[in-house]
Short mmCIF file of C-alpha atoms in Angstrom, two decimals:
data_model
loop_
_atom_site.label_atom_id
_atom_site.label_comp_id
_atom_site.label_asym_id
_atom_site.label_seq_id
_atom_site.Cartn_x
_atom_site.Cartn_y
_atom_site.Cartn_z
CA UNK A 287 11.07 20.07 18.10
CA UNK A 288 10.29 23.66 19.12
CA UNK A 289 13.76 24.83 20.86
CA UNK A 290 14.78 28.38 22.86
CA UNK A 291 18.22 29.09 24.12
CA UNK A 292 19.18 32.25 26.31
CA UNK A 293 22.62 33.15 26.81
CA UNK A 294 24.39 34.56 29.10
CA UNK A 295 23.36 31.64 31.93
CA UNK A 296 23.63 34.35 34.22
CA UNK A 297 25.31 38.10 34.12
CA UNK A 298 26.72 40.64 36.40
CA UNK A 299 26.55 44.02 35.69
CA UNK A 300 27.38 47.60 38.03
CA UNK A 301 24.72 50.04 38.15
CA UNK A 302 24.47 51.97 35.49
CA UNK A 303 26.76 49.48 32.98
CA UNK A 304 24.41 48.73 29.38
CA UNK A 305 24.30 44.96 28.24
CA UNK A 306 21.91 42.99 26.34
CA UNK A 307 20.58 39.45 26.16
CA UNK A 308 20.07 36.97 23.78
CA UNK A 309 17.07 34.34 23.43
CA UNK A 310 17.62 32.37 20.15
CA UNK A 311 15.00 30.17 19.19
CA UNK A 312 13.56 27.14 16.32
CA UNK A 313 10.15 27.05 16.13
CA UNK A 314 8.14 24.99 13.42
CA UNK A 315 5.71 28.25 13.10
CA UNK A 316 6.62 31.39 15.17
CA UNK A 317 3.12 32.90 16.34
CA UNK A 318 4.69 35.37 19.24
CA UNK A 319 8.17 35.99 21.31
CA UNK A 320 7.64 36.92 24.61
CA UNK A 321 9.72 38.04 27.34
CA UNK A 322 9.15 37.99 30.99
CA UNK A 323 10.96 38.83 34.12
CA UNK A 324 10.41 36.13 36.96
CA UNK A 325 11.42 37.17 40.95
CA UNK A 326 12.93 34.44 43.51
CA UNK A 327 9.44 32.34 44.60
CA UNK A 328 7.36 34.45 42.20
CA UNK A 329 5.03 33.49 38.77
CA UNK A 330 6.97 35.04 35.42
CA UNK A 331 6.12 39.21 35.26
CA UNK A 332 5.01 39.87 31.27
CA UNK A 333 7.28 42.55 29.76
CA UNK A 334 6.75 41.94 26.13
CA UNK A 335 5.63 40.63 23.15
CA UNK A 336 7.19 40.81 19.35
CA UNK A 337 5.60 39.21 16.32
CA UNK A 338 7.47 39.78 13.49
CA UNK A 339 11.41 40.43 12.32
CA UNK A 340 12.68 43.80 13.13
CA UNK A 341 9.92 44.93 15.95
CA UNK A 342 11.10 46.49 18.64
CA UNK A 343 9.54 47.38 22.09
CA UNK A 344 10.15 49.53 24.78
CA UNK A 345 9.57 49.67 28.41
CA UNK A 346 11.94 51.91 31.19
CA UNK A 347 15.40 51.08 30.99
CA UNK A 348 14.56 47.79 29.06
CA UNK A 349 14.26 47.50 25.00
CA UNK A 350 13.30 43.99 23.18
CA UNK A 351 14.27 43.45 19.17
CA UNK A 352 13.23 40.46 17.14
CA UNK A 353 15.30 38.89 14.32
CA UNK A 354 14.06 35.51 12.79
CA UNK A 355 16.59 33.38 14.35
CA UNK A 356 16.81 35.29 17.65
CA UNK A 357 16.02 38.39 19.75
CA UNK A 358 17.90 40.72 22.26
CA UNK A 359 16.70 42.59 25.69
CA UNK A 360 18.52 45.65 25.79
CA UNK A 361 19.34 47.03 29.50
CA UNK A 362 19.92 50.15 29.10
CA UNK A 363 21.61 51.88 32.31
CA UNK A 364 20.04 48.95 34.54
CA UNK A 365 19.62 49.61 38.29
CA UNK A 366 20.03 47.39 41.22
CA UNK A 367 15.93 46.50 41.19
CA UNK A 368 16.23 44.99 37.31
CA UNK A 369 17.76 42.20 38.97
CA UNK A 370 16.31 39.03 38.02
CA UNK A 371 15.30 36.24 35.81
CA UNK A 372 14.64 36.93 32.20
CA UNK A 373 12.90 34.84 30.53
CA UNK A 374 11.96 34.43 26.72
CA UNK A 375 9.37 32.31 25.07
CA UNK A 376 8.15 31.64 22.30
CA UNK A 377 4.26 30.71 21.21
CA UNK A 378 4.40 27.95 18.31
CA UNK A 379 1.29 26.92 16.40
CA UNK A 380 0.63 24.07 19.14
CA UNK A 381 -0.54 26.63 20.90
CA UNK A 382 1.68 26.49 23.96
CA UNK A 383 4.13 28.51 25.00
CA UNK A 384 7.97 26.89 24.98
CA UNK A 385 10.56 28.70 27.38
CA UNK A 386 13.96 28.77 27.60
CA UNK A 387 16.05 28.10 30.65
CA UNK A 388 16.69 32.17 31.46
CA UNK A 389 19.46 34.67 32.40
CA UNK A 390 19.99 35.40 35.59
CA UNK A 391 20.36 39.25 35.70
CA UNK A 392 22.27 41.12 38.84
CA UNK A 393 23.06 44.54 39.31
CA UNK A 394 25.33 45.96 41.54
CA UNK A 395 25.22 49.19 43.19
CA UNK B 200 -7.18 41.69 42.78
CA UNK B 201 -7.88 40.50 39.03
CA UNK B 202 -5.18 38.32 38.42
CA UNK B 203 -4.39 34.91 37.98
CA UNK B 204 -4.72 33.51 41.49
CA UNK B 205 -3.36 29.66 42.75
CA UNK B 206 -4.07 28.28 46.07
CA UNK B 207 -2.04 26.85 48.36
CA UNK B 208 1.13 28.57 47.90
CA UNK B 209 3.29 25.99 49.85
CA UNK B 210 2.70 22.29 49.82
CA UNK B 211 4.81 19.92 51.45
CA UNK B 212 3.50 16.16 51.44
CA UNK B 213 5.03 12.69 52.30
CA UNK B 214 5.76 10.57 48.90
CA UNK B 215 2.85 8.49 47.96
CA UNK B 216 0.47 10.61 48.88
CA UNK B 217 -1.96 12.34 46.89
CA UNK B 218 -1.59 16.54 45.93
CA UNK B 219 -4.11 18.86 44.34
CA UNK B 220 -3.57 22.41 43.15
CA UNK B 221 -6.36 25.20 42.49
CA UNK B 222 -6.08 27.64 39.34
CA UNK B 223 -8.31 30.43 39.20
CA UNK B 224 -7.20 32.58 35.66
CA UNK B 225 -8.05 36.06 35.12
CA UNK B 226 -12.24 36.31 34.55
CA UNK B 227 -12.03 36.66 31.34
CA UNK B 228 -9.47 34.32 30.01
CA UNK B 229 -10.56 31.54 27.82
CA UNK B 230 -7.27 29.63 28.02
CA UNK B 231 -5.45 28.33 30.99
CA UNK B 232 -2.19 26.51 31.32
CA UNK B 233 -0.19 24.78 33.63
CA UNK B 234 3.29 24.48 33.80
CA UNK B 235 5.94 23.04 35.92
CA UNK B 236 9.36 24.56 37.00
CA UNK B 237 12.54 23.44 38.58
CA UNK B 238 15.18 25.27 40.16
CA UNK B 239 17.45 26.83 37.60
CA UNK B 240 15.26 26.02 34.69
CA UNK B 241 12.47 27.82 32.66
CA UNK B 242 8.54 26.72 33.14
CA UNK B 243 8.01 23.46 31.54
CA UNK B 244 4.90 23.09 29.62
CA UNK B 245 2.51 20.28 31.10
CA UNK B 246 -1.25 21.43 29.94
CA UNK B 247 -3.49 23.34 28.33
CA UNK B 248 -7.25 24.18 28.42
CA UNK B 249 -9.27 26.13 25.86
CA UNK B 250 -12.64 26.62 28.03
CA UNK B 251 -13.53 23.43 29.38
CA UNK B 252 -11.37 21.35 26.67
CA UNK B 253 -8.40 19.85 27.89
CA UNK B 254 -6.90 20.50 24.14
CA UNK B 255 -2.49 18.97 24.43
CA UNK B 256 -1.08 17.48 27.25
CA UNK B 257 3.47 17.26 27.31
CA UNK B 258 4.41 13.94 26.48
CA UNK B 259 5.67 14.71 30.07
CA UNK B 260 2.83 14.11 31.91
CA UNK B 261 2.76 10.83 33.58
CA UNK B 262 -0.38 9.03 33.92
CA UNK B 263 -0.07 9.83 37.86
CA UNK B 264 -0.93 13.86 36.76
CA UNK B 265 -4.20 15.05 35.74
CA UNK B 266 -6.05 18.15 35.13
CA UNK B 267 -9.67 19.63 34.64
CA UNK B 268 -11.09 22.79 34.02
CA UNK B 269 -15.46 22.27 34.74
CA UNK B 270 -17.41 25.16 33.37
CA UNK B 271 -14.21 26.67 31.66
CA UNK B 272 -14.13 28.50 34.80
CA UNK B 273 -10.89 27.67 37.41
CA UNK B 274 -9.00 24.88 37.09
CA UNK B 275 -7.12 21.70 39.54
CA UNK B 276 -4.13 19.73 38.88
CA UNK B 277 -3.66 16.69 40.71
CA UNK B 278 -0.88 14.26 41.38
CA UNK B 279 -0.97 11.14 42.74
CA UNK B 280 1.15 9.04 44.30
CA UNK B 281 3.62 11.58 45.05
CA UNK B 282 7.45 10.94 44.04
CA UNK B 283 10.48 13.05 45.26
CA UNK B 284 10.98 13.80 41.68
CA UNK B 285 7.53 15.86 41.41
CA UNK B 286 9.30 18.45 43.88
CA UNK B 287 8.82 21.59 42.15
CA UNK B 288 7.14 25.07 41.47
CA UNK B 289 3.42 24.45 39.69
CA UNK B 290 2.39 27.74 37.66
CA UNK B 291 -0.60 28.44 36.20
CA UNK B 292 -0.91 30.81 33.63
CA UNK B 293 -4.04 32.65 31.26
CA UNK B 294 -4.62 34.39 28.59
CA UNK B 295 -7.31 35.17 26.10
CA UNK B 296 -8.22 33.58 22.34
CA UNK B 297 -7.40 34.57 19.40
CA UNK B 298 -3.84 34.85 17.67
CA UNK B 299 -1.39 34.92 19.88
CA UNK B 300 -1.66 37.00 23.06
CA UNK B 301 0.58 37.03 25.95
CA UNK B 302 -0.01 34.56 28.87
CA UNK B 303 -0.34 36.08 32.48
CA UNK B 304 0.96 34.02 35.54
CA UNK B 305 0.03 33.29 38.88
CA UNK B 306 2.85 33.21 41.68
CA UNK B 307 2.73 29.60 41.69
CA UNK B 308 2.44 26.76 43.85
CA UNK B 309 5.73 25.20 45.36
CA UNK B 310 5.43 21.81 45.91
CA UNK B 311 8.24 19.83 48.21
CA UNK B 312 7.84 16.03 48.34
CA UNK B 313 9.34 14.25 51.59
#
């Protein structure tokens, strides 16, 4: 059975302090990771998607990589606003997309 | 606004009685899925369409939930006989064929059964 894990459960950072996440994941056939950033009472924001072992994408302050067991969101120098829900998910060959639980991200000023 | 778009936002109901939910994806998304989340937890996976084809439901999915998508165009979910247990956020999500693209939500339905 498809599986994704995220770890930290959730993470407290000050303004400005770098950290990354981790989404690790089994998947009978790995078709797409995605991440997405999800607001208290809001649908999941897309950020990215990666497709194959060592891409890497960038957006602002954030920066996803792709291994095949896992993959990491980079925060770089993350401001109050980044925080949030991250989640990751990956698209398996059943054509659905499997989640895992998320991190919950704050930032402190 | 072009995006996925779910109506009604807020739905509180007694138990027992019957729910449904509107989906309408972005125009020109061919699939359209529904998913179910809890507090704490990531979106479960309940359905998903491919045009009008209803094409893998979760094991998950009592026989009390049910979907359809006519004309491939916006979708319902329905539940009936509400149960505390279905208390949750519905989200509805689209996205377009071929390989694998990323999925766009809506903001979700939140559901509270009394």
């Amino acid at each position: 059975e498809d599986q994704v894990t995220q770890s930290p459960e959730a993470l407290r950072l000050q303004e400005g302090e770098s950290s990354s996440l981790n989404c690790s994941y089994t998947v009978s056939g790995l078709r797409g990771l995605f991440w997405y950033r999800q607001d208290p009472g809001k649908g999941p924001e897309f950020l990215f998607t990666l497709y194959s072992a060592g891409e890497e994408k960038e957006k602002e302050r954030l920066k996803a990589t792709l291994t095949k067991k896992e993959s990491f969101l980079h925060i770089t120098a993350p401001k109050p606003e980044d925080s949030a829900t991250y989640l990751c998910a990956v698209h398996n060959y059943g054509q659905n997309f499997v989640f895992g639980p998320g991190t919950r991200l704050s930032v402190l000023p | 606004d072009t995006g996925v778009s779910q109506d009604p936002r807020h739905k509180i109901t007694k138990r027992g009685q019957n729910v449904t939910f509107r989906c309408d994806p972005i125009s020109e998304h061919n699939r359209l899925y529904w998913y179910r989340q809890t507090l704490g937890q990531g979106p479960e996976f309940l359905t998903y369409f491919q045009n009008e084809a209803q094409l893998e439901k979760s094991r998950l999915l009592s026989d009390r939930f049910s979907a359809e998508r006519p004309k491939g165009s916006f979708s319902t979910l329905e539940i009936q006989r509400t149960e505390q247990g279905d208390s949750a956020m519905y989200l509805c999500a689209s996205s377009l064929q071929g390989g694998s693209t990323e999925a766009f939500f809506g903001q979700g339905t939140r559901l509270t059964v009394v």
